[in-house]
mmCIF file of C-alpha atoms in Angstrom:
data_model
loop_
_atom_site.group_PDB
_atom_site.id
_atom_site.type_symbol
_atom_site.label_atom_id
_atom_site.label_comp_id
_atom_site.label_asym_id
_atom_site.label_seq_id
_atom_site.Cartn_x
_atom_site.Cartn_y
_atom_site.Cartn_z
ATOM 1 C CA UNK A 1 20.004 -52.973 5.502
ATOM 2 C CA UNK A 2 22.271 -50.263 3.839
ATOM 3 C CA UNK A 3 19.204 -48.269 2.815
ATOM 4 C CA UNK A 4 17.891 -48.288 6.331
ATOM 5 C CA UNK A 5 21.199 -47.071 7.763
ATOM 6 C CA UNK A 6 21.213 -44.117 5.233
ATOM 7 C CA UNK A 7 17.803 -43.306 6.356
ATOM 8 C CA UNK A 8 18.705 -43.325 10.112
ATOM 9 C CA UNK A 9 21.748 -41.131 9.375
ATOM 10 C CA UNK A 10 19.635 -38.652 7.457
ATOM 11 C CA UNK A 11 17.169 -38.472 10.305
ATOM 12 C CA UNK A 12 20.067 -38.025 12.938
ATOM 13 C CA UNK A 13 21.556 -35.135 10.796
ATOM 14 C CA UNK A 14 18.123 -33.621 10.575
ATOM 15 C CA UNK A 15 17.739 -33.574 14.382
ATOM 16 C CA UNK A 16 21.284 -32.263 14.836
ATOM 17 C CA UNK A 17 20.349 -29.328 12.426
ATOM 18 C CA UNK A 18 17.130 -28.691 14.277
ATOM 19 C CA UNK A 19 19.009 -28.634 17.558
ATOM 20 C CA UNK A 20 21.472 -26.245 16.138
ATOM 21 C CA UNK A 21 18.683 -24.006 14.918
ATOM 22 C CA UNK A 22 16.845 -23.820 18.120
ATOM 23 C CA UNK A 23 20.116 -23.202 20.203
ATOM 24 C CA UNK A 24 20.978 -20.211 17.925
ATOM 25 C CA UNK A 25 17.478 -18.977 17.935
ATOM 26 C CA UNK A 26 17.394 -18.916 21.708
ATOM 27 C CA UNK A 27 20.645 -17.375 21.756
ATOM 28 C CA UNK A 28 19.507 -14.405 19.580
ATOM 29 C CA UNK A 29 16.461 -14.634 17.268
ATOM 30 C CA UNK A 30 17.315 -11.238 15.670
ATOM 31 C CA UNK A 31 19.245 -12.785 12.661
ATOM 32 C CA UNK A 32 17.796 -13.215 9.157
ATOM 33 C CA UNK A 33 20.420 -15.848 8.496
ATOM 34 C CA UNK A 34 18.436 -18.089 10.843
ATOM 35 C CA UNK A 35 15.356 -17.667 8.440
ATOM 36 C CA UNK A 36 17.471 -18.905 5.636
ATOM 37 C CA UNK A 37 18.335 -22.058 7.610
ATOM 38 C CA UNK A 38 14.786 -22.508 8.881
ATOM 39 C CA UNK A 39 13.054 -22.745 5.418
ATOM 40 C CA UNK A 40 15.173 -25.578 4.049
ATOM 41 C CA UNK A 41 15.068 -27.429 7.414
ATOM 42 C CA UNK A 42 11.265 -27.290 7.205
ATOM 43 C CA UNK A 43 11.095 -28.334 3.638
ATOM 44 C CA UNK A 44 13.541 -31.242 4.356
ATOM 45 C CA UNK A 45 11.588 -32.240 7.445
ATOM 46 C CA UNK A 46 8.284 -32.217 5.493
ATOM 47 C CA UNK A 47 9.667 -34.384 2.651
ATOM 48 C CA UNK A 48 11.120 -36.887 5.170
ATOM 49 C CA UNK A 49 7.760 -37.166 7.002
ATOM 50 C CA UNK A 50 6.001 -37.525 3.655
ATOM 51 C CA UNK A 51 8.300 -40.335 2.557
ATOM 52 C CA UNK A 52 7.814 -42.133 5.977
ATOM 53 C CA UNK A 53 3.980 -41.705 6.072
ATOM 54 C CA UNK A 54 3.913 -42.841 2.265
ATOM 55 C CA UNK A 55 5.631 -45.952 3.375
ATOM 56 C CA UNK A 56 3.393 -46.704 6.321
ATOM 57 C CA UNK A 57 -0.031 -45.308 5.368
ATOM 58 C CA UNK A 58 -1.689 -46.809 2.419
ATOM 59 C CA UNK A 59 -2.908 -44.078 0.025
ATOM 60 C CA UNK A 60 -0.995 -41.271 1.603
ATOM 61 C CA UNK A 61 1.292 -40.973 -1.464
ATOM 62 C CA UNK A 62 -1.765 -40.597 -3.671
ATOM 63 C CA UNK A 63 -2.912 -37.787 -1.481
ATOM 64 C CA UNK A 64 0.393 -35.899 -1.736
ATOM 65 C CA UNK A 65 0.318 -36.375 -5.517
ATOM 66 C CA UNK A 66 -3.259 -34.871 -5.704
ATOM 67 C CA UNK A 67 -2.055 -31.827 -3.757
ATOM 68 C CA UNK A 68 0.927 -31.361 -6.149
ATOM 69 C CA UNK A 69 -1.416 -31.728 -9.151
ATOM 70 C CA UNK A 70 -3.631 -28.964 -7.507
ATOM 71 C CA UNK A 71 -0.641 -26.640 -7.184
ATOM 72 C CA UNK A 72 -1.690 -24.425 -10.150
ATOM 73 C CA UNK A 73 -5.166 -23.968 -8.680
ATOM 74 C CA UNK A 74 -3.645 -23.134 -5.314
ATOM 75 C CA UNK A 75 -1.488 -20.580 -6.996
ATOM 76 C CA UNK A 76 -4.519 -19.083 -8.716
ATOM 77 C CA UNK A 77 -6.514 -18.905 -5.499
ATOM 78 C CA UNK A 78 -3.561 -17.264 -3.801
ATOM 79 C CA UNK A 79 -3.239 -14.633 -6.586
ATOM 80 C CA UNK A 80 -6.929 -14.025 -6.492
ATOM 81 C CA UNK A 81 -6.739 -13.536 -2.597
ATOM 82 C CA UNK A 82 -4.031 -11.033 -3.021
ATOM 83 C CA UNK A 83 -5.954 -8.983 -5.423
ATOM 84 C CA UNK A 84 -9.067 -9.035 -3.313
ATOM 85 C CA UNK A 85 -6.921 -7.900 -0.254
ATOM 86 C CA UNK A 86 -5.374 -5.152 -2.528
ATOM 87 C CA UNK A 87 -8.810 -3.822 -3.487
ATOM 88 C CA UNK A 88 -9.895 -4.040 0.172
ATOM 89 C CA UNK A 89 -6.765 -1.880 1.119
ATOM 90 C CA UNK A 90 -7.395 0.584 -1.578
ATOM 91 C CA UNK A 91 -10.948 1.235 -0.266
ATOM 92 C CA UNK A 92 -10.143 1.373 3.389
ATOM 93 C CA UNK A 93 -6.716 2.970 3.576
ATOM 94 C CA UNK A 94 -6.608 4.967 0.371
ATOM 95 C CA UNK A 95 -4.566 4.937 -2.830
ATOM 96 C CA UNK A 96 -0.830 4.868 -1.645
ATOM 97 C CA UNK A 97 1.924 2.803 -2.862
ATOM 98 C CA UNK A 98 2.406 1.160 0.439
ATOM 99 C CA UNK A 99 -1.232 0.082 0.524
ATOM 100 C CA UNK A 100 -1.155 -1.484 -2.998
ATOM 101 C CA UNK A 101 1.519 -4.073 -2.483
ATOM 102 C CA UNK A 102 -0.731 -7.075 -2.226
ATOM 103 C CA UNK A 103 -2.732 -5.832 -5.260
ATOM 104 C CA UNK A 104 0.475 -5.569 -7.344
ATOM 105 C CA UNK A 105 1.728 -9.015 -6.130
ATOM 106 C CA UNK A 106 -1.554 -10.534 -7.026
ATOM 107 C CA UNK A 107 -1.575 -9.126 -10.544
ATOM 108 C CA UNK A 108 1.972 -10.434 -11.016
ATOM 109 C CA UNK A 109 0.959 -13.923 -10.112
ATOM 110 C CA UNK A 110 -1.298 -13.874 -13.212
ATOM 111 C CA UNK A 111 0.860 -11.684 -15.603
ATOM 112 C CA UNK A 112 4.166 -13.232 -15.332
ATOM 113 C CA UNK A 113 3.245 -16.910 -16.373
ATOM 114 C CA UNK A 114 1.463 -15.353 -19.380
ATOM 115 C CA UNK A 115 4.421 -13.232 -20.176
ATOM 116 C CA UNK A 116 6.837 -16.255 -19.955
ATOM 117 C CA UNK A 117 4.652 -18.215 -22.223
ATOM 118 C CA UNK A 118 4.585 -15.477 -24.870
ATOM 119 C CA UNK A 119 8.385 -15.234 -24.644
ATOM 120 C CA UNK A 120 8.895 -19.017 -25.118
ATOM 121 C CA UNK A 121 6.370 -18.857 -28.056
ATOM 122 C CA UNK A 122 8.686 -16.482 -29.855
ATOM 123 C CA UNK A 123 11.275 -19.228 -30.061
ATOM 124 C CA UNK A 124 14.533 -17.263 -30.106
ATOM 125 C CA UNK A 125 17.537 -17.604 -27.845
ATOM 126 C CA UNK A 126 16.870 -14.171 -26.164
ATOM 127 C CA UNK A 127 13.370 -14.853 -25.553
ATOM 128 C CA UNK A 128 14.127 -18.317 -23.860
ATOM 129 C CA UNK A 129 16.681 -16.475 -21.750
ATOM 130 C CA UNK A 130 14.177 -13.820 -20.673
ATOM 131 C CA UNK A 131 11.469 -16.310 -19.939
ATOM 132 C CA UNK A 132 14.031 -18.328 -17.709
ATOM 133 C CA UNK A 133 15.177 -14.990 -15.961
ATOM 134 C CA UNK A 134 11.462 -14.327 -15.316
ATOM 135 C CA UNK A 135 10.988 -17.916 -13.961
ATOM 136 C CA UNK A 136 14.205 -17.771 -11.681
ATOM 137 C CA UNK A 137 13.472 -14.272 -10.399
ATOM 138 C CA UNK A 138 9.865 -15.344 -9.540
ATOM 139 C CA UNK A 139 11.128 -18.475 -7.723
ATOM 140 C CA UNK A 140 13.748 -16.593 -5.903
ATOM 141 C CA UNK A 141 11.229 -13.907 -4.857
ATOM 142 C CA UNK A 142 8.597 -16.460 -3.725
ATOM 143 C CA UNK A 143 11.367 -18.200 -1.749
ATOM 144 C CA UNK A 144 12.307 -14.996 0.014
ATOM 145 C CA UNK A 145 8.837 -14.278 0.803
ATOM 146 C CA UNK A 146 8.009 -17.612 2.185
ATOM 147 C CA UNK A 147 11.372 -17.573 4.150
ATOM 148 C CA UNK A 148 10.585 -14.366 5.879
ATOM 149 C CA UNK A 149 6.956 -15.108 6.373
ATOM 150 C CA UNK A 150 7.754 -18.466 7.950
ATOM 151 C CA UNK A 151 10.517 -16.924 10.147
ATOM 152 C CA UNK A 152 8.139 -13.932 11.277
ATOM 153 C CA UNK A 153 5.490 -16.462 12.282
ATOM 154 C CA UNK A 154 8.034 -18.485 14.348
ATOM 155 C CA UNK A 155 9.278 -15.207 15.853
ATOM 156 C CA UNK A 156 5.871 -14.166 16.960
ATOM 157 C CA UNK A 157 4.754 -17.718 18.177
ATOM 158 C CA UNK A 158 7.859 -18.567 20.051
ATOM 159 C CA UNK A 159 9.199 -15.559 21.708
ATOM 160 C CA UNK A 160 12.570 -15.854 23.675
ATOM 161 C CA UNK A 161 11.747 -15.434 27.254
ATOM 162 C CA UNK A 162 13.494 -12.781 29.279
ATOM 163 C CA UNK A 163 13.224 -9.930 31.711
ATOM 164 C CA UNK A 164 13.522 -6.291 30.616
ATOM 165 C CA UNK A 165 13.922 -2.912 32.101
ATOM 166 C CA UNK A 166 11.871 -1.036 29.622
ATOM 167 C CA UNK A 167 9.182 -1.498 26.929
ATOM 168 C CA UNK A 168 9.631 0.738 24.003
ATOM 169 C CA UNK A 169 6.540 1.255 22.056
ATOM 170 C CA UNK A 170 7.152 2.419 18.414
ATOM 171 C CA UNK A 171 4.803 5.077 17.296
ATOM 172 C CA UNK A 172 2.278 5.330 14.407
ATOM 173 C CA UNK A 173 0.152 7.940 12.971
ATOM 174 C CA UNK A 174 -2.490 9.487 15.289
ATOM 175 C CA UNK A 175 -5.743 11.197 14.296
ATOM 176 C CA UNK A 176 -6.774 14.338 16.210
ATOM 177 C CA UNK A 177 -4.566 13.269 19.102
ATOM 178 C CA UNK A 178 -6.327 9.867 19.350
ATOM 179 C CA UNK A 179 -4.519 6.560 18.831
ATOM 180 C CA UNK A 180 -5.731 4.583 15.889
ATOM 181 C CA UNK A 181 -6.618 0.767 16.192
ATOM 182 C CA UNK A 182 -3.221 0.036 14.708
ATOM 183 C CA UNK A 183 -1.377 1.989 17.438
ATOM 184 C CA UNK A 184 -3.830 0.701 20.035
ATOM 185 C CA UNK A 185 -2.693 -2.868 19.226
ATOM 186 C CA UNK A 186 0.943 -1.869 20.014
ATOM 187 C CA UNK A 187 -0.006 -0.054 23.317
ATOM 188 C CA UNK A 188 -2.117 -3.003 24.485
ATOM 189 C CA UNK A 189 0.640 -5.326 23.894
ATOM 190 C CA UNK A 190 2.963 -3.252 26.045
ATOM 191 C CA UNK A 191 0.322 -3.296 28.783
ATOM 192 C CA UNK A 192 0.254 -7.122 28.547
ATOM 193 C CA UNK A 193 3.921 -7.237 28.840
ATOM 194 C CA UNK A 194 3.820 -4.972 31.889
ATOM 195 C CA UNK A 195 1.286 -7.170 33.537
ATOM 196 C CA UNK A 196 3.531 -10.183 32.895
ATOM 197 C CA UNK A 197 6.404 -8.677 34.964
ATOM 198 C CA UNK A 198 6.677 -10.089 38.596
ATOM 199 C CA UNK A 199 7.343 -6.438 39.756
ATOM 200 C CA UNK A 200 5.778 -3.286 38.197
ATOM 201 C CA UNK A 201 8.933 -1.157 37.829
ATOM 202 C CA UNK A 202 9.100 -1.661 34.068
ATOM 203 C CA UNK A 203 9.760 1.668 32.259
ATOM 204 C CA UNK A 204 7.393 2.138 29.345
ATOM 205 C CA UNK A 205 8.668 4.471 26.573
ATOM 206 C CA UNK A 206 6.157 5.707 23.905
ATOM 207 C CA UNK A 207 8.286 6.946 21.100
ATOM 208 C CA UNK A 208 7.281 9.060 18.128
ATOM 209 C CA UNK A 209 7.422 12.612 16.833
ATOM 210 C CA UNK A 210 4.808 14.973 15.450
ATOM 211 C CA UNK A 211 3.892 14.375 11.837
ATOM 212 C CA UNK A 212 2.711 17.272 9.586
ATOM 213 C CA UNK A 213 -0.980 16.123 9.823
ATOM 214 C CA UNK A 214 -0.935 15.484 13.698
ATOM 215 C CA UNK A 215 -1.981 17.773 16.380
ATOM 216 C CA UNK A 216 0.782 16.669 18.710
ATOM 217 C CA UNK A 217 3.633 14.179 18.930
ATOM 218 C CA UNK A 218 2.701 10.595 18.667
ATOM 219 C CA UNK A 219 4.393 9.881 22.009
ATOM 220 C CA UNK A 220 2.267 12.405 23.821
ATOM 221 C CA UNK A 221 -1.027 10.736 22.464
ATOM 222 C CA UNK A 222 0.310 7.403 23.381
ATOM 223 C CA UNK A 223 1.405 8.392 26.895
ATOM 224 C CA UNK A 224 -2.193 9.790 27.428
ATOM 225 C CA UNK A 225 -3.707 6.266 26.573
ATOM 226 C CA UNK A 226 -1.266 4.577 28.839
ATOM 227 C CA UNK A 227 -2.257 6.831 31.751
ATOM 228 C CA UNK A 228 -5.940 6.096 31.115
ATOM 229 C CA UNK A 229 -5.142 2.482 31.335
ATOM 230 C CA UNK A 230 -3.593 2.808 34.722
ATOM 231 C CA UNK A 231 0.125 3.209 34.021
ATOM 232 C CA UNK A 232 1.701 5.577 36.601
ATOM 233 C CA UNK A 233 3.545 8.673 35.623
ATOM 234 C CA UNK A 234 6.769 7.461 37.089
ATOM 235 C CA UNK A 235 6.804 4.429 34.646
ATOM 236 C CA UNK A 236 6.363 6.632 31.598
ATOM 237 C CA UNK A 237 9.404 8.054 29.582
ATOM 238 C CA UNK A 238 8.255 10.164 26.593
ATOM 239 C CA UNK A 239 10.451 10.163 23.440
ATOM 240 C CA UNK A 240 8.809 12.767 21.046
ATOM 241 C CA UNK A 241 11.497 13.517 18.431
ATOM 242 C CA UNK A 242 11.797 10.248 16.487
ATOM 243 C CA UNK A 243 10.786 10.276 12.801
ATOM 244 C CA UNK A 244 11.431 6.651 11.736
ATOM 245 C CA UNK A 245 12.142 3.210 13.270
ATOM 246 C CA UNK A 246 15.948 3.790 13.586
ATOM 247 C CA UNK A 247 15.443 6.960 15.509
ATOM 248 C CA UNK A 248 12.642 5.343 17.598
ATOM 249 C CA UNK A 249 15.377 2.859 18.696
ATOM 250 C CA UNK A 250 18.420 5.135 19.115
ATOM 251 C CA UNK A 251 16.476 7.938 20.986
ATOM 252 C CA UNK A 252 14.546 5.599 23.185
ATOM 253 C CA UNK A 253 17.643 3.456 24.160
ATOM 254 C CA UNK A 254 19.418 6.860 25.152
ATOM 255 C CA UNK A 255 16.550 7.902 27.212
ATOM 256 C CA UNK A 256 16.237 4.562 28.982
ATOM 257 C CA UNK A 257 19.994 4.332 29.672
ATOM 258 C CA UNK A 258 19.837 7.554 31.719
ATOM 259 C CA UNK A 259 17.638 5.798 34.184
ATOM 260 C CA UNK A 260 18.780 2.144 33.658
ATOM 261 C CA UNK A 261 22.457 1.866 32.381
ATOM 262 C CA UNK A 262 22.071 -1.981 31.739
ATOM 263 C CA UNK A 263 19.247 -4.369 30.951
ATOM 264 C CA UNK A 264 17.096 -5.587 27.948
ATOM 265 C CA UNK A 265 14.577 -3.621 26.095
ATOM 266 C CA UNK A 266 11.271 -4.870 24.874
ATOM 267 C CA UNK A 267 10.421 -3.451 21.502
ATOM 268 C CA UNK A 268 6.773 -3.275 21.084
ATOM 269 C CA UNK A 269 5.297 -2.756 17.455
ATOM 270 C CA UNK A 270 2.696 -4.262 15.165
ATOM 271 C CA UNK A 271 2.924 -8.014 14.470
ATOM 272 C CA UNK A 272 3.865 -7.485 10.820
ATOM 273 C CA UNK A 273 6.711 -5.051 11.829
ATOM 274 C CA UNK A 274 8.199 -6.965 14.784
ATOM 275 C CA UNK A 275 10.886 -9.014 12.933
ATOM 276 C CA UNK A 276 12.283 -5.955 11.129
ATOM 277 C CA UNK A 277 12.382 -4.009 14.395
ATOM 278 C CA UNK A 278 14.295 -6.916 16.054
ATOM 279 C CA UNK A 279 16.748 -7.084 13.208
ATOM 280 C CA UNK A 280 17.274 -3.280 13.310
ATOM 281 C CA UNK A 281 17.995 -3.278 17.022
ATOM 282 C CA UNK A 282 20.630 -5.816 16.502
ATOM 283 C CA UNK A 283 22.217 -3.857 13.661
ATOM 284 C CA UNK A 284 22.291 -0.853 16.070
ATOM 285 C CA UNK A 285 23.969 -3.048 18.866
ATOM 286 C CA UNK A 286 21.051 -2.776 21.225
ATOM 287 C CA UNK A 287 20.213 -5.350 23.829
ATOM 288 C CA UNK A 288 16.654 -5.847 22.839
ATOM 289 C CA UNK A 289 13.822 -8.233 21.810
ATOM 290 C CA UNK A 290 10.890 -7.423 19.667
ATOM 291 C CA UNK A 291 7.192 -8.242 20.255
ATOM 292 C CA UNK A 292 4.186 -7.508 18.039
ATOM 293 C CA UNK A 293 0.692 -6.328 18.864
ATOM 294 C CA UNK A 294 -2.451 -7.425 16.984
ATOM 295 C CA UNK A 295 -3.246 -5.953 13.603
ATOM 296 C CA UNK A 296 -6.392 -6.017 11.523
ATOM 297 C CA UNK A 297 -6.159 -9.178 9.282
ATOM 298 C CA UNK A 298 -6.951 -7.308 6.040
ATOM 299 C CA UNK A 299 -3.858 -4.854 6.781
ATOM 300 C CA UNK A 300 -1.250 -7.573 7.181
ATOM 301 C CA UNK A 301 -0.683 -8.799 3.614
ATOM 302 C CA UNK A 302 0.370 -5.363 2.092
ATOM 303 C CA UNK A 303 2.110 -4.391 5.302
ATOM 304 C CA UNK A 304 4.189 -7.601 5.478
ATOM 305 C CA UNK A 305 5.168 -7.360 1.743
ATOM 306 C CA UNK A 306 6.312 -3.914 2.451
ATOM 307 C CA UNK A 307 8.403 -5.305 5.275
ATOM 308 C CA UNK A 308 9.879 -7.997 3.197
ATOM 309 C CA UNK A 309 11.115 -5.297 0.657
ATOM 310 C CA UNK A 310 12.578 -3.326 3.546
ATOM 311 C CA UNK A 311 14.385 -6.300 5.101
ATOM 312 C CA UNK A 312 15.785 -7.390 1.720
ATOM 313 C CA UNK A 313 17.062 -3.757 1.160
ATOM 314 C CA UNK A 314 18.668 -3.844 4.672
ATOM 315 C CA UNK A 315 20.293 -7.232 4.321
ATOM 316 C CA UNK A 316 21.746 -6.924 0.736
ATOM 317 C CA UNK A 317 24.847 -9.100 1.398
ATOM 318 C CA UNK A 318 22.578 -12.022 2.572
ATOM 319 C CA UNK A 319 20.225 -11.483 -0.522
ATOM 320 C CA UNK A 320 23.130 -11.687 -2.820
ATOM 321 C CA UNK A 321 24.512 -14.942 -1.104
ATOM 322 C CA UNK A 322 20.992 -16.445 -1.273
ATOM 323 C CA UNK A 323 20.605 -15.454 -5.009
ATOM 324 C CA UNK A 324 23.796 -17.125 -6.104
ATOM 325 C CA UNK A 325 22.286 -20.570 -6.710
ATOM 326 C CA UNK A 326 19.676 -18.970 -8.965
ATOM 327 C CA UNK A 327 22.314 -16.889 -10.781
ATOM 328 C CA UNK A 328 24.431 -19.991 -11.335
ATOM 329 C CA UNK A 329 21.407 -21.766 -12.775
ATOM 330 C CA UNK A 330 20.804 -18.845 -15.062
ATOM 331 C CA UNK A 331 24.467 -18.712 -16.177
ATOM 332 C CA UNK A 332 24.272 -22.476 -16.758
ATOM 333 C CA UNK A 333 21.226 -22.066 -19.171
ATOM 334 C CA UNK A 334 22.907 -19.235 -21.106
ATOM 335 C CA UNK A 335 26.083 -21.615 -21.589
ATOM 336 C CA UNK A 336 23.890 -24.477 -22.756
ATOM 337 C CA UNK A 337 22.006 -22.098 -25.171
ATOM 338 C CA UNK A 338 25.279 -20.737 -26.537
ATOM 339 C CA UNK A 339 26.918 -24.295 -26.964
ATOM 340 C CA UNK A 340 23.553 -25.543 -28.689
ATOM 341 C CA UNK A 341 23.839 -22.807 -31.332
ATOM 342 C CA UNK A 342 20.778 -20.743 -30.293
#
């Protein structure tokens, strides 16, 4: 009876935490702290469901054990997939650091375990410490990636519904004045959002300056595409000075506020970039929500890894806070090693 009561209390606490997360998410999804709450919630929920099914369904526990045993194989497949994607990016997008993120991550999946085994094989206190540092750093990095990937997926699948006064489309590189498939995905998403409005008075703001290898500002090329798709001239506000995401947001907001002093902005970008755009808009104090357009599947892994690095850089305080348990574990190991006479 006491064990049943503990289980019921645990389930009730889990429900309360889910309600708290959903309430905060609907209030404002542009907070990376919610991602830090979501991952443990999902893991604990999965564990609770597995325990329940293991007790009710014969053989379910064996299935879970089999999956756990296959974890090394899953890691190998994951690493191989990253390397394959990195090579694909190399061939299709060229040799640039930003295009090789998945290749580098895939190589590390195989190299780090080998390096850790070699360090343990040395058998000295410093090699043990280095091996453990590698292990903890790898686990922390993997947790961060899963945390951001999970929250980005939730952010995309469950957008907070609202009305807006303008859709701001973040620019991307154009070729000979033509929009690329990447940029077309953003523009088509803005057209979809415009069609969802009950009234067709949504301002549409293509934003992007002219790069050194572009014939004209990105916003001008984007505006031409919008006109070809039936958007009226009165709806379009061109912002053609911005050079990065922060300028996209600042300059576009200033342009919109000349016409609409109040009201929410819809930020439209690629799916892999939507979460970071939303987080940036909150840091700037803008009343906005971010949406992502479709991106080619092969392009997403490297692009999202790049976004993870950028989000970690932009939220250093949260990263330090999340790293504390790993740091404490490392410090504990060093103390044990010292006390043991290594």
